[in-house]
Coordinates of C-alpha atoms (C1' of nucleotides) in Angstrom, one line a residue:
Chain I
M910 CA 117.0 49.4 15.6
P911 CA 117.3 47.2 18.8
A912 CA 114.7 44.7 19.5
E913 CA 111.6 46.3 21.1
D914 CA 110.3 43.3 22.7
R915 CA 112.2 43.7 26.0
R916 CA 110.7 45.4 29.0
A917 CA 110.3 49.1 28.7
W918 CA 112.8 49.8 31.6
E919 CA 115.4 47.5 30.0
S920 CA 115.3 49.5 27.0
V921 CA 115.7 52.6 29.0
L922 CA 118.7 51.0 30.7
A923 CA 120.2 50.0 27.4
H924 CA 119.7 53.5 26.0
I925 CA 121.7 54.9 28.8
E926 CA 124.2 52.3 28.6
A927 CA 124.7 52.9 25.0
D928 CA 125.0 56.7 25.6
L929 CA 127.7 55.8 28.2
L930 CA 129.7 53.7 25.9
G931 CA 129.4 56.0 23.1
G932 CA 130.8 58.8 25.2
R933 CA 127.6 61.1 25.0
L934 CA 127.3 60.6 28.7
R935 CA 130.4 60.9 31.0
P936 CA 130.9 61.1 34.6
G937 CA 129.7 64.2 36.1
D938 CA 127.0 64.8 33.3
R939 CA 123.4 65.2 34.3
L940 CA 120.9 62.8 32.9
P941 CA 117.9 64.4 31.2
G942 CA 114.8 64.8 33.5
E943 CA 112.7 61.7 34.0
R944 CA 109.8 63.3 32.2
A945 CA 111.9 64.2 29.3
L946 CA 113.5 60.8 29.1
A947 CA 110.1 59.1 29.1
V948 CA 108.9 61.3 26.2
E949 CA 112.2 60.8 24.3
L950 CA 112.1 57.1 24.6
G951 CA 108.4 56.7 24.2
V952 CA 107.9 54.9 27.5
G953 CA 106.2 56.0 30.9
R954 CA 107.9 57.8 33.5
S955 CA 107.6 54.8 35.8
S956 CA 109.7 52.8 33.5
V957 CA 112.2 55.4 33.3
R958 CA 112.2 55.5 37.1
E959 CA 112.8 51.9 37.4
A960 CA 115.8 52.0 35.2
I961 CA 117.1 55.1 37.1
R962 CA 116.8 53.2 40.4
V963 CA 118.9 50.4 39.1
L964 CA 121.5 52.8 37.9
E965 CA 121.4 54.5 41.4
V966 CA 121.8 51.1 43.4
L967 CA 124.6 50.0 41.1
G968 CA 126.4 53.2 42.1
L969 CA 126.4 54.7 38.7
I970 CA 124.3 57.7 39.4
R971 CA 123.3 59.9 42.3
T972 CA 119.9 61.5 42.4
A973 CA 118.8 64.6 44.3
T974 CA 115.7 66.6 44.4
G975 CA 115.3 70.4 44.0
S976 CA 116.9 72.2 41.2
G977 CA 120.4 73.6 40.3
P978 CA 123.5 72.1 39.3
S979 CA 123.6 69.4 42.0
A980 CA 120.0 68.3 41.4
G981 CA 118.8 65.7 39.1
A982 CA 120.4 62.4 38.3
I983 CA 124.3 62.7 38.0
I984 CA 126.6 60.2 36.7
V985 CA 129.2 59.3 39.4
A986 CA 130.5 55.9 38.6
L987 CA 131.8 55.4 42.2
P988 CA 133.2 51.9 42.2
G989 CA 132.1 49.7 45.0
G990 CA 129.0 51.5 45.8
G991 CA 126.7 48.9 44.0
M992 CA 129.0 46.0 44.7
S993 CA 128.5 46.6 48.3
A994 CA 124.6 46.3 48.0
L995 CA 125.1 43.4 45.8
M996 CA 127.2 41.2 48.0
R997 CA 125.2 42.2 51.0
L998 CA 121.9 41.0 49.6
Q999 CA 123.6 38.0 48.0
V1000 CA 124.9 36.9 51.4
A1001 CA 121.6 37.8 53.0
A1002 CA 119.9 35.3 50.5
Q1003 CA 122.4 32.7 51.3
G1004 CA 123.8 33.0 48.0
F1005 CA 127.4 32.7 49.2
P1006 CA 128.9 30.4 51.7
V1007 CA 131.1 32.2 54.3
A1008 CA 134.0 29.7 53.5
D1009 CA 133.9 31.1 49.9
V1010 CA 133.9 34.6 51.2
V1011 CA 136.8 33.9 53.3
K1012 CA 138.8 32.2 50.6
T1013 CA 138.2 35.0 48.1
R1014 CA 139.2 37.5 50.6
L1015 CA 142.4 35.6 51.2
V1016 CA 143.2 35.7 47.4
L1017 CA 142.4 39.3 46.9
E1018 CA 144.2 40.6 50.2
A1019 CA 147.2 38.5 49.3
S1020 CA 147.3 40.1 45.9
V1021 CA 146.9 43.6 47.4
V1022 CA 149.7 43.4 49.9
T1023 CA 152.0 41.7 47.3
E1024 CA 151.4 44.7 45.0
L1025 CA 151.9 47.1 47.7
A1026 CA 155.1 45.5 48.7
E1027 CA 156.5 45.2 45.3
A1028 CA 155.5 48.7 44.2
T1029 CA 158.6 50.7 43.0
D1030 CA 157.6 53.9 44.6
R1031 CA 156.7 53.6 48.3
P1032 CA 152.9 53.4 48.4
D1033 CA 151.0 56.0 50.6
L1034 CA 150.0 54.1 53.7
A1035 CA 148.6 56.9 55.5
G1036 CA 145.1 55.9 55.4
P1037 CA 145.5 52.4 56.8
E1038 CA 148.0 53.7 59.5
E1039 CA 145.5 56.2 60.8
L1040 CA 142.9 53.5 61.1
L1041 CA 145.3 51.4 63.2
D1042 CA 146.1 54.5 65.3
V1043 CA 142.4 54.9 66.1
M1044 CA 142.0 51.1 66.8
E1045 CA 144.9 51.2 69.3
A1046 CA 144.0 54.5 70.9
R1047 CA 141.4 53.2 73.4
E1048 CA 139.3 50.4 74.2
L1049 CA 136.7 49.7 71.6
T1050 CA 133.7 47.5 71.5
E1051 CA 133.9 44.3 69.6
A1052 CA 131.6 45.8 66.8
E1053 CA 133.6 49.0 66.6
F1054 CA 136.8 47.1 66.5
L1055 CA 135.8 44.9 63.8
A1056 CA 134.3 47.7 61.8
L1057 CA 137.5 49.4 61.8
D1058 CA 139.4 46.2 61.0
A1059 CA 137.3 45.7 57.9
Q1060 CA 137.9 49.4 57.1
F1061 CA 141.7 48.9 57.5
H1062 CA 141.7 46.0 54.9
L1063 CA 139.6 48.1 52.6
A1064 CA 142.1 51.0 52.9
L1065 CA 144.9 48.6 52.0
A1066 CA 143.0 47.8 48.9
E1067 CA 142.5 51.4 48.0
A1068 CA 146.2 52.1 48.6
S1069 CA 147.0 49.3 46.2
G1070 CA 145.3 51.4 43.5
N1071 CA 143.4 48.6 41.8
Q1072 CA 139.9 49.8 41.6
V1073 CA 138.4 46.6 40.7
V1074 CA 139.7 44.8 43.6
T1075 CA 138.9 47.8 45.8
A1076 CA 135.3 47.7 44.6
M1077 CA 135.2 43.9 45.3
M1078 CA 136.7 44.3 48.8
A1079 CA 134.1 46.9 49.4
G1080 CA 131.4 44.6 48.5
L1081 CA 132.8 41.9 50.7
R1082 CA 133.2 44.2 53.6
T1083 CA 129.7 43.9 55.0
A1084 CA 129.9 40.1 54.5
I1085 CA 133.3 40.1 56.3
E1086 CA 132.2 42.1 59.3
G1087 CA 129.2 39.8 59.5
Y1088 CA 131.1 36.6 59.9
A1089 CA 133.7 38.4 62.0
R1090 CA 131.1 39.5 64.7
A1091 CA 129.2 36.1 64.3
G1092 CA 132.5 34.4 65.5
V1093 CA 133.4 36.5 68.4
P1094 CA 131.5 34.4 71.0
A1095 CA 133.6 31.4 69.9
L1096 CA 136.8 33.2 70.9
V1097 CA 138.6 32.1 74.1
S1098 CA 139.4 35.7 74.9
W1099 CA 138.3 38.6 72.9
P1100 CA 141.0 41.1 74.6
A1101 CA 143.7 38.5 73.5
T1102 CA 142.5 38.1 70.1
S1103 CA 142.0 41.8 69.5
A1104 CA 145.4 42.5 70.8
R1105 CA 146.8 39.8 68.5
L1106 CA 144.9 41.3 65.6
M1107 CA 146.4 44.7 66.3
L1108 CA 149.9 43.3 66.3
E1109 CA 149.3 41.5 63.0
H1110 CA 147.9 44.7 61.3
R1111 CA 151.2 46.4 62.3
G1112 CA 153.2 43.5 61.1
I1113 CA 151.5 43.5 57.7
L1114 CA 152.3 47.2 57.3
A1115 CA 155.9 46.6 58.4
T1116 CA 156.4 43.9 55.8
I1117 CA 155.0 46.3 53.2
T1118 CA 157.3 49.0 54.1
A1119 CA 160.2 46.5 54.1
A1120 CA 159.0 45.7 50.6
D1121 CA 159.1 42.0 51.5
A1122 CA 156.3 40.6 49.6
E1123 CA 156.5 37.1 50.6
A1124 CA 156.3 37.9 54.1
A1125 CA 153.4 40.3 53.5
R1126 CA 151.6 37.6 51.8
R1127 CA 152.3 35.2 54.6
A1128 CA 151.3 37.7 57.2
V1129 CA 147.9 38.6 55.6
Q1130 CA 147.1 35.0 55.0
S1131 CA 147.8 34.0 58.7
H1132 CA 146.0 37.0 59.8
I1133 CA 142.8 36.2 58.0
S1134 CA 142.8 32.4 58.1
G1135 CA 144.0 32.5 61.7
Y1136 CA 140.9 34.3 62.9
Y1137 CA 138.6 32.2 60.6
A1138 CA 140.1 28.9 62.1
E1139 CA 139.9 30.3 65.6
T1140 CA 136.2 31.2 65.4
H1141 CA 135.4 27.9 63.9
L1142 CA 137.0 25.5 66.3
A1143 CA 134.0 24.7 68.4
Chain C
M322 CA 111.6 50.4 64.5
P323 CA 113.8 51.5 61.7
A324 CA 113.8 55.1 60.6
E325 CA 110.9 55.9 58.4
D326 CA 112.6 58.8 56.7
R327 CA 114.2 56.8 54.0
R328 CA 112.6 56.7 50.5
A329 CA 109.8 54.4 50.2
W330 CA 111.4 51.9 47.9
E331 CA 114.5 51.7 50.2
S332 CA 112.2 50.7 53.1
V333 CA 110.7 48.0 50.9
L334 CA 114.2 46.7 50.1
A335 CA 115.1 46.9 53.7
H336 CA 112.0 45.0 54.6
I337 CA 112.8 42.2 52.0
E338 CA 116.4 42.0 53.2
A339 CA 115.3 41.7 56.7
D340 CA 113.1 38.7 55.8
L341 CA 115.9 37.2 54.0
L342 CA 118.3 37.5 56.9
G343 CA 115.6 36.4 59.4
G344 CA 114.8 33.3 57.3
R345 CA 111.3 34.3 56.6
L346 CA 112.3 34.2 52.9
R347 CA 114.5 31.6 51.4
P348 CA 115.6 30.8 48.0
G349 CA 112.8 29.2 46.1
D350 CA 110.1 31.2 47.9
R351 CA 107.6 33.5 46.2
L352 CA 107.3 37.1 47.2
P353 CA 103.9 38.3 48.0
G354 CA 102.4 40.1 45.1
E355 CA 103.2 43.7 44.4
R356 CA 99.8 44.9 45.3
A357 CA 99.7 43.0 48.5
L358 CA 103.3 44.1 49.4
A359 CA 102.3 47.7 48.9
V360 CA 99.3 47.5 51.1
E361 CA 101.4 45.7 53.8
L362 CA 104.1 48.1 53.8
G363 CA 102.0 51.2 53.3
V364 CA 103.6 52.5 50.1
G365 CA 102.5 52.7 46.5
R366 CA 102.8 49.8 44.1
S367 CA 105.3 51.8 42.1
S368 CA 107.7 52.0 45.0
V369 CA 107.4 48.2 45.6
R370 CA 108.2 47.8 41.8
E371 CA 111.3 49.9 42.1
A372 CA 112.6 47.7 45.0
I373 CA 111.6 44.6 43.0
R374 CA 113.4 45.8 40.0
V375 CA 116.6 46.3 42.1
L376 CA 116.4 42.8 43.4
E377 CA 115.9 41.5 40.0
V378 CA 118.8 43.2 38.5
L379 CA 121.0 42.1 41.3
G380 CA 120.0 38.5 40.4
L381 CA 118.3 37.9 43.6
I382 CA 114.8 37.2 42.2
R383 CA 113.2 36.3 39.0
T384 CA 109.9 37.8 37.9
A385 CA 107.4 36.2 35.5
T386 CA 103.9 37.1 34.5
G387 CA 101.0 34.9 34.5
S388 CA 99.8 32.7 37.2
G389 CA 100.8 29.3 38.9
P390 CA 103.8 28.2 40.7
S391 CA 106.4 29.7 38.4
A392 CA 104.8 33.1 38.2
G393 CA 105.4 36.0 40.4
A394 CA 108.7 37.1 42.0
I395 CA 110.7 34.2 43.1
I396 CA 114.0 34.3 45.2
V397 CA 116.6 32.6 43.1
A398 CA 119.9 34.0 44.4
L399 CA 121.8 33.1 41.5
P400 CA 125.4 34.3 42.0
G401 CA 126.9 36.5 39.2
G402 CA 123.7 37.6 37.7
G403 CA 123.8 41.0 39.1
M404 CA 127.6 41.2 39.2
S405 CA 127.6 40.9 35.5
A406 CA 125.3 43.9 35.0
L407 CA 127.2 45.8 37.6
M408 CA 130.7 45.3 36.1
R409 CA 129.3 45.9 32.6
L410 CA 127.8 49.2 33.5
Q411 CA 130.7 50.2 35.7
V412 CA 133.2 49.6 32.9
A413 CA 130.8 51.4 30.4
A414 CA 130.8 54.5 32.6
Q415 CA 134.6 54.4 32.7
G416 CA 134.5 53.3 36.4
F417 CA 137.2 50.7 35.9
P418 CA 140.5 50.9 34.0
V419 CA 141.1 47.9 31.9
A420 CA 144.5 47.3 33.4
D421 CA 142.8 46.7 36.7
V422 CA 140.3 44.3 35.2
V423 CA 143.1 42.3 33.7
K424 CA 145.1 42.4 36.8
T425 CA 142.2 41.2 38.9
R426 CA 141.4 38.6 36.5
L427 CA 145.0 37.4 36.8
V428 CA 144.7 37.0 40.5
L429 CA 141.3 35.3 40.6
E430 CA 142.2 32.9 37.8
A431 CA 145.5 32.0 39.3
S432 CA 143.7 31.2 42.5
V433 CA 141.2 29.1 40.6
V434 CA 143.6 26.8 38.8
T435 CA 145.7 26.5 41.9
E436 CA 142.7 25.3 43.8
L437 CA 141.7 22.9 41.1
A438 CA 145.3 21.5 40.8
E439 CA 145.5 21.1 44.5
A440 CA 142.2 19.5 45.0
T441 CA 142.3 16.2 46.8
D442 CA 139.6 14.6 44.5
R443 CA 140.0 15.1 40.9
P444 CA 137.8 18.1 39.9
D445 CA 135.2 17.7 37.2
L446 CA 136.4 19.4 34.1
A447 CA 133.8 18.2 31.8
G448 CA 132.3 21.7 31.3
P449 CA 135.6 23.4 30.4
E450 CA 136.6 20.5 28.1
E451 CA 133.4 20.5 26.2
L452 CA 134.0 24.3 25.4
L453 CA 137.4 23.6 24.1
D454 CA 136.0 20.9 22.0
V455 CA 133.6 23.4 20.4
M456 CA 136.3 25.9 20.0
E457 CA 138.5 23.4 18.1
A458 CA 135.7 21.8 16.0
R459 CA 135.6 24.4 13.3
E460 CA 136.6 27.8 12.3
L461 CA 135.0 30.4 14.3
T462 CA 134.6 34.2 14.0
E463 CA 136.8 36.4 16.2
A464 CA 133.6 37.2 18.3
E465 CA 132.5 33.6 18.6
F466 CA 135.9 32.5 19.7
L467 CA 136.4 35.1 22.4
A468 CA 132.9 34.6 23.7
L469 CA 133.7 30.8 24.1
D470 CA 137.1 31.7 25.5
A471 CA 135.5 33.8 28.2
Q472 CA 133.1 31.2 28.8
F473 CA 135.9 28.6 29.2
H474 CA 137.6 30.7 31.9
L475 CA 134.2 31.2 33.7
A476 CA 133.8 27.3 33.5
L477 CA 137.1 26.8 35.3
A478 CA 135.9 29.0 38.1
E479 CA 132.7 27.2 38.3
A480 CA 134.6 23.9 38.5
S481 CA 136.7 25.3 41.4
G482 CA 133.5 25.4 43.4
N483 CA 134.0 28.9 44.8
Q484 CA 130.8 30.8 44.3
V485 CA 132.1 34.1 45.1
V486 CA 135.0 33.9 42.7
T487 CA 132.7 32.5 40.1
A488 CA 130.3 35.5 40.6
M489 CA 133.2 37.9 40.2
M490 CA 134.5 36.2 37.2
A491 CA 131.0 36.2 35.7
G492 CA 130.8 40.0 36.4
L493 CA 134.2 40.5 34.6
R494 CA 133.2 38.3 31.7
T495 CA 131.6 41.1 29.6
A496 CA 134.5 43.4 30.4
I497 CA 137.0 40.7 29.4
E498 CA 135.1 39.9 26.2
G499 CA 135.1 43.6 25.5
Y500 CA 138.8 44.3 25.8
A501 CA 139.7 41.0 24.1
R502 CA 137.6 42.0 21.1
A503 CA 138.9 45.4 21.0
G504 CA 142.5 44.2 21.0
V505 CA 142.0 41.8 17.9
P506 CA 142.9 44.5 15.3
A507 CA 146.3 45.1 17.1
L508 CA 147.1 41.4 16.5
V509 CA 149.6 40.4 13.9
S510 CA 147.8 37.4 12.9
W511 CA 144.4 36.2 14.3
P512 CA 144.7 32.7 13.2
A513 CA 148.1 32.3 14.8
T514 CA 147.0 33.8 18.1
S515 CA 143.8 31.9 18.2
A516 CA 145.7 28.7 17.7
R517 CA 148.1 29.6 20.4
L518 CA 145.2 30.4 22.7
M519 CA 143.9 27.0 22.0
L520 CA 147.1 25.3 22.8
E521 CA 147.5 27.2 26.0
H522 CA 143.9 26.2 27.0
R523 CA 144.7 22.7 26.7
G524 CA 147.9 23.2 28.5
I525 CA 146.1 24.8 31.5
L526 CA 143.8 21.8 31.7
A527 CA 146.8 19.4 31.4
T528 CA 148.6 21.1 34.3
I529 CA 145.5 20.9 36.4
T530 CA 145.0 17.2 35.5
A531 CA 148.7 16.5 36.5
A532 CA 147.9 18.3 39.7
D533 CA 150.8 20.7 39.3
A534 CA 149.6 23.8 40.9
E535 CA 152.7 25.8 40.1
A536 CA 152.7 25.0 36.4
A537 CA 148.9 25.8 36.2
R538 CA 149.5 29.1 37.8
R539 CA 152.2 30.0 35.5
A540 CA 150.3 28.7 32.5
V541 CA 147.3 30.8 33.2
Q542 CA 149.3 33.9 34.0
S543 CA 151.2 33.8 30.8
H544 CA 148.0 33.0 28.9
I545 CA 146.3 36.1 30.2
S546 CA 149.0 38.5 30.3
G547 CA 150.4 37.3 27.0
Y548 CA 147.3 38.2 25.2
Y549 CA 147.1 41.5 26.9
A550 CA 150.6 42.4 26.2
E551 CA 150.3 41.4 22.5
T552 CA 147.2 43.5 22.0
H553 CA 148.8 46.5 23.6
L554 CA 152.1 46.8 21.7
A555 CA 151.1 49.2 19.2
Chain T
dT1223 C1' 83.2 9.0 30.8
dC1224 C1' 86.6 11.7 29.0
dA1225 C1' 88.9 15.2 26.1
dC1226 C1' 88.9 19.9 25.1
dG1227 C1' 87.8 24.6 24.7
dA1228 C1' 85.8 28.8 26.7
dT1229 C1' 86.1 31.5 30.7
dG1230 C1' 87.7 33.3 35.1
dT1231 C1' 91.3 35.0 38.1
dG1232 C1' 95.5 36.6 39.6
dT1233 C1' 100.1 37.9 38.2
dG1234 C1' 103.7 41.2 36.5
dG1235 C1' 104.3 45.3 33.0
dT1236 C1' 103.1 49.7 31.6
dC1237 C1' 101.0 54.2 31.4
dT1238 C1' 98.7 58.4 32.9
dG1239 C1' 97.9 62.0 35.9
dA1240 C1' 98.0 64.0 40.0
dC1241 C1' 100.2 65.7 44.2
dC1242 C1' 104.3 66.7 47.5
dA1243 C1' 108.9 68.5 49.2
dC1244 C1' 112.6 70.5 47.8
dA1245 C1' 116.2 73.9 46.0
dC1246 C1' 117.6 77.1 43.3
dT1247 C1' 116.1 81.7 40.3
dA1248 C1' 114.2 85.6 39.4
dC1249 C1' 111.7 89.4 40.3
dA1250 C1' 109.5 92.9 43.1
dC1251 C1' 109.5 95.5 47.1
dG1252 C1' 111.4 98.1 50.9
Chain K
dC1491 C1' 121.1 97.9 47.1
dG1492 C1' 119.7 94.3 49.9
dT1493 C1' 116.1 91.1 50.9
dG1494 C1' 112.3 88.2 50.9
dT1495 C1' 108.8 86.1 48.2
dA1496 C1' 106.7 83.8 44.4
dG1497 C1' 108.0 81.0 40.5
dT1498 C1' 109.8 76.9 38.2
dG1499 C1' 111.6 72.5 37.6
dT1500 C1' 113.5 68.5 39.8
dG1501 C1' 113.0 63.9 42.1
dG1502 C1' 109.6 61.1 45.2
dT1503 C1' 105.1 59.1 45.6
dC1504 C1' 100.7 57.6 45.0
dA1505 C1' 96.3 56.0 42.9
dG1506 C1' 93.9 54.0 39.3
dA1507 C1' 93.5 52.1 35.0
dC1508 C1' 94.6 49.0 31.3
dC1509 C1' 97.2 45.1 28.9
dA1510 C1' 99.2 40.5 28.1
dC1511 C1' 99.9 36.4 30.0
dA1512 C1' 99.5 31.7 32.3
dC1513 C1' 97.2 28.7 34.9
dA1514 C1' 92.6 27.1 37.0
dT1515 C1' 88.0 25.9 36.5
dC1516 C1' 84.1 24.2 34.5
dG1517 C1' 81.0 23.4 31.0
dT1518 C1' 80.1 21.1 26.7
dG1519 C1' 80.7 18.1 23.2
dA1520 C1' 82.2 13.6 21.4

DNA sequence: TCACGATGTGTGGTCTGACCACACTACACG
DNA sequence: CGTGTAGTGTGGTCAGACCACACATCGTGA
């Protein structure tokens, strides 16, 4: 019997986590209703709801009103969903220095492109390429461009297949977009910079396609740290 | 004016996030009381509580009952606090394959030791060294040893000073401990393996002290992937 | 005068019961 | 046989009521 001295909502969370680990709950399953869970665990419905809320924000479940198979709280376990909220709030609370975010991004992305370039079977780069097509198709506002830019890097991570790295990149995405946009005013020429960024994106994909891991790593590192340096000269 | 069609607790969360970004709330500050916040935002106290709960799990605030300066909900923004819960639950829900966790760990830790070894001023390794001393002091159970092991790696990340990486490592810690413990039965000899791991730990610190980044990276990579391979031979 | 204990006050933590909007189900009616 | 309407169960929300706790205050006793 686990200690009962923890807060009620924590015991609910622990119970659900145990069910998850024990295989009694799997992705796609529906949680019991809030009222039923409350009775079963001997706590109030509000406590159940606080636990449910946590699981939802963490991206583990999806809730929907109404009835039927799609209603209720359903286990989804979509990676990154919660990480994004976490990183966003953490950065908002000044928990993470931008320099650390950039550095971490550098490390993760270097690993991503290395893995892509070294993959034995040619990785599927359709996703990233489509994004580049969109970015090059027409003139975009700075915000639009940078949003697609961050999305491109996220797509690379997805293509690498590493779900943990993808989740982390998804979490960093908001923070990345934030500092990227904040740096725009410091640029000498936005059109010149965006043009360069687009070229570099194509270059990164080219090195991956060429299976040149070393070049890919260099390309992505200069791409990221180049922009960072350019926006922090002032 | 933001849309009011979102769920009540989301609007509370958004309001607090906005205060964070706007500098109206900073680490160390106390949130208004739940009742006051409910009145101020025009929602019920339970909705406020759900938002508070999310912030607490994400590691952004700490709540305490009673009165006085240490009571109430206080912004703490301690990195890793929430990431840990997130990763733990995500792994529990089979959201992340172990192989991806190991791979990510490899990338992050390689970066950590590289940075430590290349630091211009000798980094402070007192924390990691103390942990090694404890591990070597006496015979430990497997669980104790592996817990300290994970803590050692986390201490290295902390020493590197990169808060984002530290947070991510903290998040991975539970998952790491989990697969490490799960692999013990597959080992030929636990005493032999633990002895080797301890030697490798000392070796990693030595390469850092020697400022040999390349050796440090190799050491940490063989340390991690070695154990992983050893426990996945069967 | 000073130490100490009872009391007051405000905090988060929890439970209960009551609505609401919604979406699907089932049944009755044309 | 189709169709629409009432029913049922879901999450979402609110209001109010306690509780335990920790600090602040003030009185009382030494």
